[in-house]
């Protein structure tokens, strides 16, 4: 591996294993995972239910810690970080998009987007301006004052994408983002994320078994029983 | 924005917030009203004691307070008399000669404290004249007696009846006077009533062959705030053969009783407070645990634990402030309602009488105690949210997100 490769790599997963404790019974969710993700990549992790996709994304996203092995983000080993530092990494470098959207129900669409900017200490005026611009860019300008329960799933997911990228993250992790959407809406969402990948250079890693997602990905990894059984360019 | 989120979360589950706020309101109102009325009752008990008999200040011969017998009365009251006359711009005073003795009718007799008073002077110092229920107050220096309804009942004596009053003289012989009942009094304090009769000073002197003797000078400052100043002045002027006592010195049991009562109240508040605190902890815990999923998402998007912690405390603080404000509002309205009319406890009047407080209790507004509650209650609410907040930040983000 040459120096160039090192510089272009954002995620490195080294020999990661994860054992859950299910009421005293160890569950081997991941073992021997080795993986690097290049900057500006647009990859999908596919695999049957229970194969460990969510577990892997959570570990890469610093939400969970591996039982064995190491994860490097931008060359830094996350095992060395404190909880507070991990929160800061998530705030500044990583955006999450969940299958269930997970917007804050008491906040409007704009406020949900502003929320993560607020956590970074961006002043109110600038938050609003950037939030509105982002919503305009993503074609959800009309949702500004809507609360999550007043929006469709597709609308909520687009707001969730806006929230995920509001702090200019390096990496967006999306766990089955289209699973609750119809295919037309899913296609629009994918257009959006492709555009962000192209224009803003954001790295995307999906987990999905949605053929639409798999088709558009630049790289397809297949996970089975906690192991990567296939990894190829699409 | 944190406060906006906190506020919306309060509005989100209105029923639960209402329950929380209501329990705080009830706690505040209960604490404030109990405080106002118990302070009122205590002050009334004290002023009743002071105004019925003790007065604010007394001067005796040294040792009289400890052993109030005839032998311990002053033999040259003139010094004190002159001193007090010189102070007459700042105080009123009267003198008394009192002893223990027996009051008898044909039917029964009763051991009492016989108080010889100068009726006109006494009127300026104590309120016994106001408590005359039937008949009149002492009107002259004749052989008259003012007895309580309790004694009248015991002696089967009524207005106009003659009773015989007896007491031992200094030389050991027995002196006696027959006096006509001119008035029957009744104070708030049944214990006091059972043991006090009033007759003119001259008659007591005559009965005891104790001319020019005084047991106590009773002093009422024109301004109540001057008590300690006057006491200090008099102590300076008088030598060590006299004792100058404020009501606090004379009623030490009473002052101690008030202190004990205060600490009893404190324990009561503590119990109310702890019950309230556990209610808050429990309800806040429910509110927080219901939002487990949201906290998981907050953690995922990078919200640091301290901000999650603070958000929960801010929520509790708002609830505490709202509850305290409403509680104080209700307390104040009730205070205004009761301030002029008082709270009539006639239904319990018998037990209150032996307590010496009167049957109508007037609440007293104590600013410092109100301010203390205004500060403490919102903080206590916040304290009640600490454990739920700790539980929230201890959540594992992944498990929290999985929760529904
Ligand atoms: N908290 C947990 N405790 C115990 N076992 C768990 C836990 N989370 C996941 N597992 C197990 O780990 C394995 C991997 O789960 P994971 O959720 O990562 O799979 P997945 O590929 O995301 O599945 P799906 O497509 O259904 O979302 C499964 O066998 C699952 O039952
Ligand atoms: Mg999954």
XYZ file of C-alpha atoms and ligand atoms in Angstrom:
670
model
C 0.000 0.000 0.000
C 1.537 3.354 -0.975
C 1.474 6.721 0.725
C -1.206 7.970 -1.628
C -3.551 5.232 -0.548
C -2.934 6.078 3.088
C -3.935 9.675 2.495
C -7.060 8.821 0.598
C -8.345 6.424 3.233
C -10.934 7.573 5.765
C -11.896 4.352 7.518
C -9.686 1.402 8.361
C -11.106 -1.610 10.137
C -8.495 -4.099 11.329
C -9.409 -7.599 12.306
C -12.549 -6.483 14.111
C -14.698 -8.931 16.043
C -17.838 -8.272 18.018
C -19.361 -10.650 20.496
C -22.698 -9.699 22.010
C -23.809 -11.065 25.274
C -27.369 -12.269 24.822
C -28.436 -13.084 28.367
C -25.213 -14.955 29.035
C -25.046 -16.570 25.605
C -22.251 -15.100 23.489
C -23.407 -14.067 20.015
C -20.640 -13.725 17.445
C -21.931 -10.820 15.372
C -18.654 -10.018 13.609
C -15.327 -11.730 13.277
C -12.106 -11.001 11.447
C -13.420 -7.978 9.602
C -10.789 -6.128 7.597
C -11.881 -3.177 5.562
C -10.720 0.191 4.318
C -12.941 2.893 2.928
C -11.460 5.498 0.621
C -12.464 9.148 0.740
C -15.329 10.016 -1.642
C -16.316 6.370 -1.742
C -19.962 5.420 -2.191
C -20.123 1.859 -0.855
C -22.827 -0.474 0.227
C -22.658 -3.325 2.678
C -25.221 -5.942 1.783
C -26.048 -9.230 3.367
C -28.872 -11.194 4.884
C -30.656 -10.146 8.004
C -28.531 -10.791 11.077
C -25.287 -10.829 9.118
C -23.851 -7.929 11.132
C -24.390 -4.884 8.897
C -25.766 -2.640 11.610
C -23.152 -3.840 14.060
C -20.372 -2.953 11.634
C -21.767 0.506 10.861
C -22.210 1.232 14.569
C -18.616 0.273 15.251
C -17.317 2.382 12.359
C -19.503 5.226 13.570
C -17.991 4.997 17.105
C -21.383 4.248 18.610
C -20.194 0.825 19.660
C -16.823 -0.641 20.498
C -15.399 -3.815 18.942
C -14.669 -6.778 21.194
C -11.384 -7.260 19.342
C -9.444 -5.472 16.624
C -9.089 -1.778 15.845
C -10.913 0.930 13.971
C -9.126 3.984 12.598
C -10.912 7.111 11.494
C -8.738 9.537 9.559
C -5.767 7.568 10.840
C -6.762 7.845 14.506
C -7.466 4.766 16.580
C -10.854 5.250 18.185
C -10.037 2.779 20.941
C -7.835 5.494 22.467
C -10.664 7.994 22.711
C -12.826 8.907 25.654
C -16.599 9.009 25.405
C -16.522 12.782 25.201
C -13.987 12.722 22.365
C -16.029 10.153 20.480
C -19.108 12.366 20.741
C -17.027 15.175 19.313
C -15.815 12.997 16.444
C -19.403 12.034 15.645
C -20.469 15.642 15.833
C -17.788 16.947 13.499
C -16.837 14.104 11.201
C -19.699 11.653 10.934
C -23.299 11.952 9.857
C -25.850 9.229 10.547
C -28.934 8.345 8.564
C -31.151 5.710 10.130
C -33.735 3.411 8.705
C -36.359 4.923 11.024
C -35.323 8.569 10.277
C -35.084 9.311 14.023
C -35.790 13.013 13.880
C -36.486 14.798 17.142
C -40.289 14.845 17.366
C -40.517 18.158 19.220
C -38.443 20.041 16.674
C -39.432 21.312 13.234
C -37.519 20.182 10.158
C -35.339 23.289 10.206
C -34.749 22.980 13.953
C -33.733 19.346 13.575
C -31.110 20.434 11.068
C -30.054 23.353 13.244
C -29.753 21.102 16.276
C -26.462 19.502 15.269
C -25.092 22.900 14.250
C -26.135 24.245 17.646
C -24.139 21.460 19.282
C -21.111 22.746 17.398
C -21.688 26.214 18.749
C -22.641 27.831 15.458
C -24.536 31.073 16.139
C -28.280 31.113 15.632
C -28.326 33.404 12.566
C -25.777 31.368 10.717
C -27.490 28.118 11.662
C -30.733 29.345 10.245
C -29.145 30.621 7.070
C -27.206 27.414 6.477
C -30.157 25.221 7.421
C -32.443 27.033 4.982
C -29.851 26.908 2.213
C -29.374 23.194 2.791
C -33.117 22.537 2.713
C -33.359 24.524 -0.505
C -30.492 22.530 -2.013
C -32.165 19.247 -1.048
C -35.518 20.374 -2.399
C -37.307 20.327 0.935
C -37.667 24.089 1.340
C -41.391 23.772 1.902
C -40.888 21.618 5.022
C -39.123 24.260 7.108
C -41.723 24.554 9.856
C -43.109 21.039 9.704
C -42.737 18.673 12.622
C -41.745 15.052 11.872
C -45.283 13.777 12.437
C -46.489 16.129 9.708
C -44.068 14.745 7.126
C -44.046 11.629 4.960
C -41.313 9.034 5.393
C -39.456 10.260 2.336
C -39.627 13.845 3.554
C -38.409 12.853 6.986
C -35.535 10.901 5.483
C -34.479 13.880 3.379
C -34.534 16.050 6.484
C -32.473 13.361 8.209
C -29.940 13.520 5.361
C -29.838 17.298 5.698
C -29.222 16.900 9.425
C -26.485 14.344 8.757
C -24.570 16.661 6.441
C -25.274 19.964 8.212
C -21.875 19.943 9.961
C -19.962 19.108 6.762
C -19.014 15.611 7.879
C -16.318 13.611 6.158
C -18.361 10.437 6.335
C -22.057 9.597 6.248
C -23.169 6.208 7.538
C -26.632 5.214 6.395
C -28.171 2.059 7.834
C -30.846 0.834 5.430
C -31.939 4.385 4.611
C -34.434 3.321 1.973
C -35.985 0.362 3.754
C -39.115 2.281 4.734
C -39.490 4.171 1.471
C -41.246 3.293 -1.772
C -38.948 2.869 -4.734
C -39.662 6.240 -6.346
C -38.955 8.067 -3.102
C -35.917 5.882 -2.504
C -34.623 6.796 -5.969
C -34.950 10.506 -5.195
C -33.128 10.066 -1.919
C -30.327 8.204 -3.687
C -30.105 10.964 -6.304
C -29.645 13.362 -3.487
C -26.913 11.402 -1.794
C -25.133 10.780 -5.089
C -25.158 14.489 -5.715
C -23.712 15.194 -2.258
C -21.072 12.570 -2.946
C -20.147 14.181 -6.250
C -20.415 17.822 -5.404
C -19.422 17.928 -1.747
C -17.054 14.983 -1.739
C -18.755 13.298 1.194
C -17.961 9.615 1.701
C -21.026 7.390 2.005
C -21.259 3.920 3.485
C -24.658 2.253 3.315
C -25.998 -0.935 4.620
C -28.845 -2.199 2.545
C -30.413 -5.080 0.720
C -32.336 -2.724 -1.494
C -31.354 -3.558 -5.145
C -31.619 0.133 -6.071
C -28.962 1.012 -3.540
C -26.751 -1.895 -4.499
C -27.023 -0.938 -8.163
C -25.866 2.621 -7.576
C -23.029 1.849 -5.209
C -19.472 2.112 -6.473
C -18.418 -0.740 -4.264
C -20.359 -3.697 -2.950
C -19.370 -5.620 0.168
C -21.286 -8.713 1.138
C -21.455 -9.754 4.732
C -22.505 -13.188 5.898
C -22.430 -14.551 9.428
C -20.246 -11.690 10.536
C -17.647 -12.066 7.807
C -17.007 -10.268 4.532
C -17.485 -12.877 1.852
C -17.225 -10.593 -1.127
C -15.832 -7.116 -1.834
C -15.865 -5.758 -5.362
C -16.174 -2.606 -7.424
C -19.577 -2.109 -8.941
C -32.229 26.071 21.875
C -31.724 23.662 24.789
C -34.343 25.589 26.734
C -36.657 25.530 23.729
C -36.332 21.760 23.537
C -36.822 21.448 27.297
C -39.922 23.595 27.124
C -41.420 21.614 24.235
C -40.769 18.381 26.045
C -42.710 19.745 29.007
C -45.618 20.599 26.713
C -45.358 17.278 24.933
C -46.697 15.172 27.786
C -49.012 17.751 29.302
C -50.655 15.331 31.648
C -47.432 14.212 33.251
C -46.052 17.745 33.446
C -49.312 18.799 35.042
C -49.029 16.039 37.626
C -45.473 17.107 38.418
C -46.370 20.779 38.606
C -49.449 20.045 40.711
C -47.465 18.044 43.235
C -44.963 20.893 43.510
C -47.797 23.411 43.861
C -49.358 21.330 46.640
C -45.998 21.054 48.374
C -45.375 24.798 48.109
C -48.847 25.781 49.289
C -48.748 23.290 52.157
C -45.323 24.455 53.275
C -46.033 28.180 52.932
C -49.448 28.101 54.602
C -48.239 25.881 57.435
C -45.384 28.274 57.898
C -47.579 31.374 57.827
C -50.151 29.985 60.221
C -47.728 28.364 62.622
C -45.695 31.564 62.789
C -48.943 33.431 63.309
C -50.002 31.057 66.053
C -46.646 31.252 67.780
C -46.580 35.040 67.647
C -50.136 35.168 68.941
C -49.290 32.818 71.785
C -46.361 34.989 72.670
C -48.183 38.317 72.405
C -51.122 36.871 74.312
C -48.807 35.853 77.101
C -47.104 39.218 77.021
C -50.228 41.290 76.799
C -52.356 39.272 79.203
C -49.950 39.289 82.106
C -46.214 39.404 81.669
C -45.720 42.665 79.789
C -42.618 43.189 77.668
C -40.286 44.083 80.499
C -40.358 43.567 84.261
C -38.182 44.778 87.077
C -37.980 42.784 90.305
C -35.817 42.539 93.320
C -33.008 40.162 92.464
C -34.165 36.564 92.897
C -37.890 37.182 92.560
C -38.169 35.530 89.148
C -36.645 32.322 90.477
C -38.671 32.381 93.688
C -41.713 34.654 93.397
C -42.642 34.842 97.044
C -43.585 37.827 99.141
C -40.217 37.843 100.906
C -38.589 38.568 97.569
C -40.528 41.735 96.855
C -38.913 45.166 96.665
C -38.770 47.194 99.790
C -37.806 50.529 98.241
C -39.720 50.736 94.984
C -39.187 54.490 94.908
C -35.836 54.269 93.082
C -37.361 52.268 90.280
C -40.465 54.417 90.261
C -38.375 57.572 89.768
C -36.292 55.984 87.084
C -39.352 54.883 85.137
C -41.066 58.234 85.500
C -37.980 59.781 83.917
C -38.409 57.374 80.993
C -42.115 58.055 80.539
C -41.677 59.328 76.969
C -40.600 55.900 75.830
C -42.646 53.619 78.057
C -45.681 53.024 80.232
C -45.419 51.138 83.471
C -47.372 49.865 86.398
C -46.543 48.089 89.611
C -47.971 44.970 91.185
C -47.827 43.176 94.476
C -48.633 39.529 94.138
C -48.668 36.466 96.283
C -50.126 32.993 96.432
C -53.259 32.414 98.417
C -56.720 31.071 98.544
C -59.973 32.442 97.191
C -63.083 30.961 98.787
C -66.793 31.096 98.566
C -69.219 29.348 100.835
C -69.200 26.552 98.362
C -65.562 25.905 97.444
C -62.083 27.379 97.465
C -59.227 27.557 95.030
C -55.517 28.185 95.262
C -54.572 31.167 93.113
C -52.034 33.790 92.340
C -53.410 37.005 93.839
C -52.392 39.962 91.707
C -52.652 43.388 93.253
C -52.827 46.006 90.511
C -53.358 49.712 90.020
C -56.341 49.390 87.659
C -55.815 52.565 85.601
C -52.091 51.983 85.162
C -52.476 48.284 84.481
C -54.824 49.113 81.606
C -51.928 50.736 79.719
C -49.729 47.666 80.072
C -51.829 44.557 79.807
C -55.067 43.606 78.154
C -56.758 41.869 81.053
C -59.398 44.653 81.021
C -60.304 43.670 77.465
C -60.982 40.113 78.522
C -63.730 40.997 80.973
C -66.656 38.947 79.737
C -69.322 40.007 82.206
C -69.405 42.828 84.715
C -66.667 45.424 84.725
C -62.969 45.819 85.170
C -61.751 46.976 88.600
C -63.124 50.485 89.039
C -61.717 51.742 92.317
C -59.384 50.912 95.167
C -62.277 49.345 97.102
C -62.676 45.697 97.993
C -63.273 44.477 94.483
C -62.097 41.371 92.718
C -61.858 40.276 89.100
C -62.003 36.497 88.688
C -62.048 34.255 85.684
C -65.090 32.338 84.501
C -63.283 29.118 85.399
C -62.871 30.199 89.021
C -66.392 31.640 89.123
C -67.694 28.299 88.053
C -65.609 26.427 90.590
C -66.659 28.728 93.425
C -70.246 28.989 92.238
C -69.742 32.709 92.503
C -71.380 35.292 90.294
C -71.280 39.044 89.811
C -71.908 40.889 93.065
C -71.103 37.875 95.226
C -68.572 38.189 97.979
C -65.532 35.946 98.106
C -62.860 35.742 100.767
C -59.221 36.047 99.799
C -56.540 34.770 102.146
C -52.754 34.728 102.109
C -49.967 34.519 104.628
C -48.196 37.649 105.698
C -44.474 38.088 106.094
C -44.705 37.398 109.823
C -46.500 34.105 109.204
C -49.943 35.233 110.255
C -52.848 34.945 107.826
C -54.368 38.034 106.273
C -57.740 38.029 104.626
C -60.078 40.380 102.778
C -63.627 39.945 101.611
C -64.088 41.296 98.114
C -67.078 41.661 95.846
C -66.876 40.095 92.383
C -67.200 43.024 89.947
C -66.109 41.264 86.807
C -65.482 37.886 85.264
C -62.760 37.574 82.654
C -61.719 34.974 80.164
C -58.396 34.987 78.275
C -57.167 32.627 75.542
C -55.313 30.587 78.083
C -57.396 28.366 80.324
C -54.395 27.412 82.457
C -53.787 31.055 83.215
C -57.462 31.693 83.938
C -57.681 28.939 86.533
C -54.923 30.491 88.622
C -55.206 34.294 88.505
C -57.406 36.781 90.313
C -57.020 40.571 90.308
C -57.678 42.931 93.184
C -56.591 46.520 93.797
C -52.997 46.949 94.969
C -54.069 48.777 98.121
C -56.252 45.898 99.227
C -53.375 43.442 98.821
C -51.092 45.770 100.797
C -53.753 45.993 103.475
C -54.343 42.235 103.561
C -50.635 41.480 103.827
C -49.764 44.483 105.981
C -47.152 45.132 103.352
C -47.319 48.861 102.659
C -45.132 50.197 99.944
C -43.960 46.783 98.778
C -43.815 45.891 95.073
C -43.309 42.447 93.513
C -42.860 43.645 89.996
C -42.805 46.699 87.809
C -44.427 45.833 84.489
C -43.299 47.898 81.543
C -44.672 48.384 78.053
C -42.410 50.263 75.657
C -44.261 52.725 73.446
C -42.501 51.105 70.531
C -42.150 47.330 70.681
C -38.789 47.472 68.909
C -37.269 49.310 71.853
C -37.512 46.365 74.245
C -33.863 45.393 74.185
C -32.704 49.010 74.199
C -34.808 49.847 77.256
C -33.730 46.661 79.025
C -30.101 47.569 78.443
C -30.636 51.131 79.686
C -32.446 50.033 82.828
C -29.808 47.440 83.622
C -27.197 50.147 83.394
C -29.119 52.471 85.714
C -30.063 49.912 88.358
C -27.638 48.186 90.668
C -27.336 44.488 91.215
C -30.054 44.253 93.803
C -32.562 44.418 90.953
C -33.281 42.182 87.996
C -34.462 43.654 84.674
C -36.051 41.048 82.442
C -37.383 41.070 78.931
C -40.234 38.763 77.972
C -37.645 36.381 76.573
C -36.036 36.115 80.007
C -39.371 35.759 81.735
C -40.870 33.210 79.388
C -37.874 30.960 78.709
C -40.030 27.854 78.502
C -42.182 29.594 76.020
C -39.308 30.754 73.861
C -37.891 27.218 74.050
C -41.284 25.849 73.077
C -41.319 28.050 69.988
C -37.848 26.829 69.079
C -38.893 23.221 69.541
C -41.937 23.916 67.459
C -39.747 25.420 64.745
C -37.554 22.344 64.626
C -40.626 20.100 64.597
C -41.797 22.125 61.628
C -38.428 21.702 59.993
C -38.733 17.936 60.309
C -42.213 18.134 58.834
C -40.892 20.168 55.900
C -38.106 17.675 55.475
C -40.614 14.833 55.263
C -42.817 16.747 52.796
C -39.671 17.653 50.876
C -38.382 14.093 50.701
C -41.771 12.748 49.632
C -41.911 15.444 46.968
C -38.366 14.723 45.878
C -39.092 11.043 45.405
C -42.220 11.917 43.461
C -40.137 14.146 41.201
C -37.395 11.548 40.803
C -39.945 8.905 39.913
C -41.867 11.013 37.432
C -38.768 12.476 35.823
C -37.320 8.994 35.547
C -40.424 7.879 33.694
C -40.238 10.921 31.428
C -36.571 10.286 30.711
C -36.807 6.542 30.184
C -39.647 7.038 27.755
C -37.256 9.088 25.673
C -34.443 6.539 25.721
C -34.571 6.244 21.944
C -34.252 10.016 21.502
C -31.271 10.227 23.810
C -29.657 7.456 21.775
C -30.135 9.525 18.624
C -28.840 12.647 20.401
C -25.732 10.695 21.338
C -25.345 9.386 17.790
C -25.404 12.873 16.279
C -22.695 13.870 18.731
C -24.508 15.533 21.603
C -22.108 15.391 24.531
C -23.338 13.825 27.762
C -23.065 17.037 29.706
C -25.502 18.731 27.322
C -27.969 15.868 27.595
C -27.597 16.109 31.362
C -28.145 19.844 31.308
C -31.172 19.573 29.018
C -32.888 17.284 31.532
C -32.045 19.563 34.460
C -33.305 22.603 32.565
C -36.589 20.796 32.019
C -36.873 20.049 35.741
C -35.916 23.621 36.566
C -38.723 25.011 34.379
C -41.196 22.677 36.020
C -39.896 23.666 39.455
C -40.157 27.363 38.668
C -43.673 27.040 37.250
C -44.809 24.967 40.239
C -43.231 27.366 42.708
C -44.698 30.418 40.987
C -48.217 28.975 40.919
C -47.850 27.695 44.496
C -46.658 31.083 45.716
C -49.517 32.786 43.860
C -52.086 30.539 45.522
C -50.393 30.964 48.900
C -50.403 34.722 48.540
C -54.074 34.835 47.592
C -54.903 32.642 50.600
C -52.758 34.865 52.760
C -54.669 37.954 51.625
C -57.912 36.093 52.201
C -57.007 35.152 55.762
C -54.883 38.158 56.721
C -57.831 40.335 57.693
C -60.349 37.777 58.888
C -57.994 35.179 60.279
C -58.667 31.492 60.303
C -61.413 30.714 62.732
C -60.677 27.545 64.604
C -63.652 27.785 66.930
C -64.258 24.106 66.327
C -61.024 23.292 68.124
C -61.248 26.214 70.505
C -61.026 24.148 73.682
C -57.717 22.586 72.808
C -56.372 25.830 71.415
C -57.319 27.657 74.584
C -55.081 25.527 76.705
C -52.448 26.339 74.112
C -52.899 30.043 74.657
C -53.178 31.069 71.029
C -56.779 32.183 70.704
C -59.390 30.712 68.415
C -58.644 32.824 65.371
C -55.227 32.437 63.859
C -53.858 35.200 61.671
C -51.211 34.187 59.145
C -47.909 36.016 59.263
C -46.025 36.773 56.063
C -42.359 36.079 56.680
C -40.427 37.331 53.667
C -37.229 35.454 54.478
C -39.001 32.132 54.751
C -40.825 32.768 51.457
C -37.613 33.706 49.690
C -35.937 30.608 51.043
C -38.685 28.443 49.556
C -38.580 30.337 46.249
C -34.901 29.450 46.032
C -34.996 25.950 47.433
C -37.971 24.405 45.668
C -36.818 24.890 42.054
C -33.379 23.691 43.114
C -34.918 20.676 44.831
C -36.783 19.902 41.609
C -33.504 20.086 39.749
C -31.945 17.842 42.398
C -34.776 15.377 41.781
C -33.815 15.279 38.106
C -30.168 14.495 38.768
C -30.637 10.762 39.125
C -32.852 10.470 36.009
C -30.290 12.567 34.111
C -27.480 10.303 35.285
C -29.471 7.329 34.063
C -29.959 9.022 30.698
C -26.288 9.745 30.102
C -25.313 6.253 31.190
C -27.350 4.794 28.348
C -25.409 2.951 25.714
C -26.086 4.767 22.449
C -26.710 1.639 20.387
C -29.036 0.066 22.920
C -30.781 3.392 23.408
C -31.424 3.733 19.668
C -32.765 0.173 19.534
C -35.269 1.008 22.244
C -38.646 2.117 20.997
N -27.587 -5.922 21.455
C -27.496 -7.176 20.996
N -27.470 -8.196 21.858
C -27.364 -9.463 21.416
N -27.286 -9.793 20.149
C -27.309 -8.816 19.219
C -27.424 -7.451 19.610
N -27.442 -6.697 18.483
C -27.332 -7.549 17.450
N -27.256 -8.830 17.875
C -27.069 -10.008 17.040
O -25.923 -9.805 16.266
C -26.128 -10.289 14.958
C -25.906 -9.160 13.965
O -26.945 -8.207 14.107
P -27.082 -6.933 13.217
O -28.185 -6.129 13.740
O -25.768 -6.288 13.103
O -27.476 -7.547 11.804
P -28.008 -6.810 10.510
O -27.200 -7.354 9.409
O -28.016 -5.369 10.712
O -29.470 -7.361 10.399
P -30.768 -6.660 9.779
O -30.668 -6.750 8.307
O -31.881 -7.455 10.318
O -30.759 -5.262 10.276
C -27.517 -10.867 14.935
O -27.426 -12.255 15.166
C -28.219 -10.216 16.068
O -29.202 -11.053 16.609
Mg -29.468 -3.849 10.740
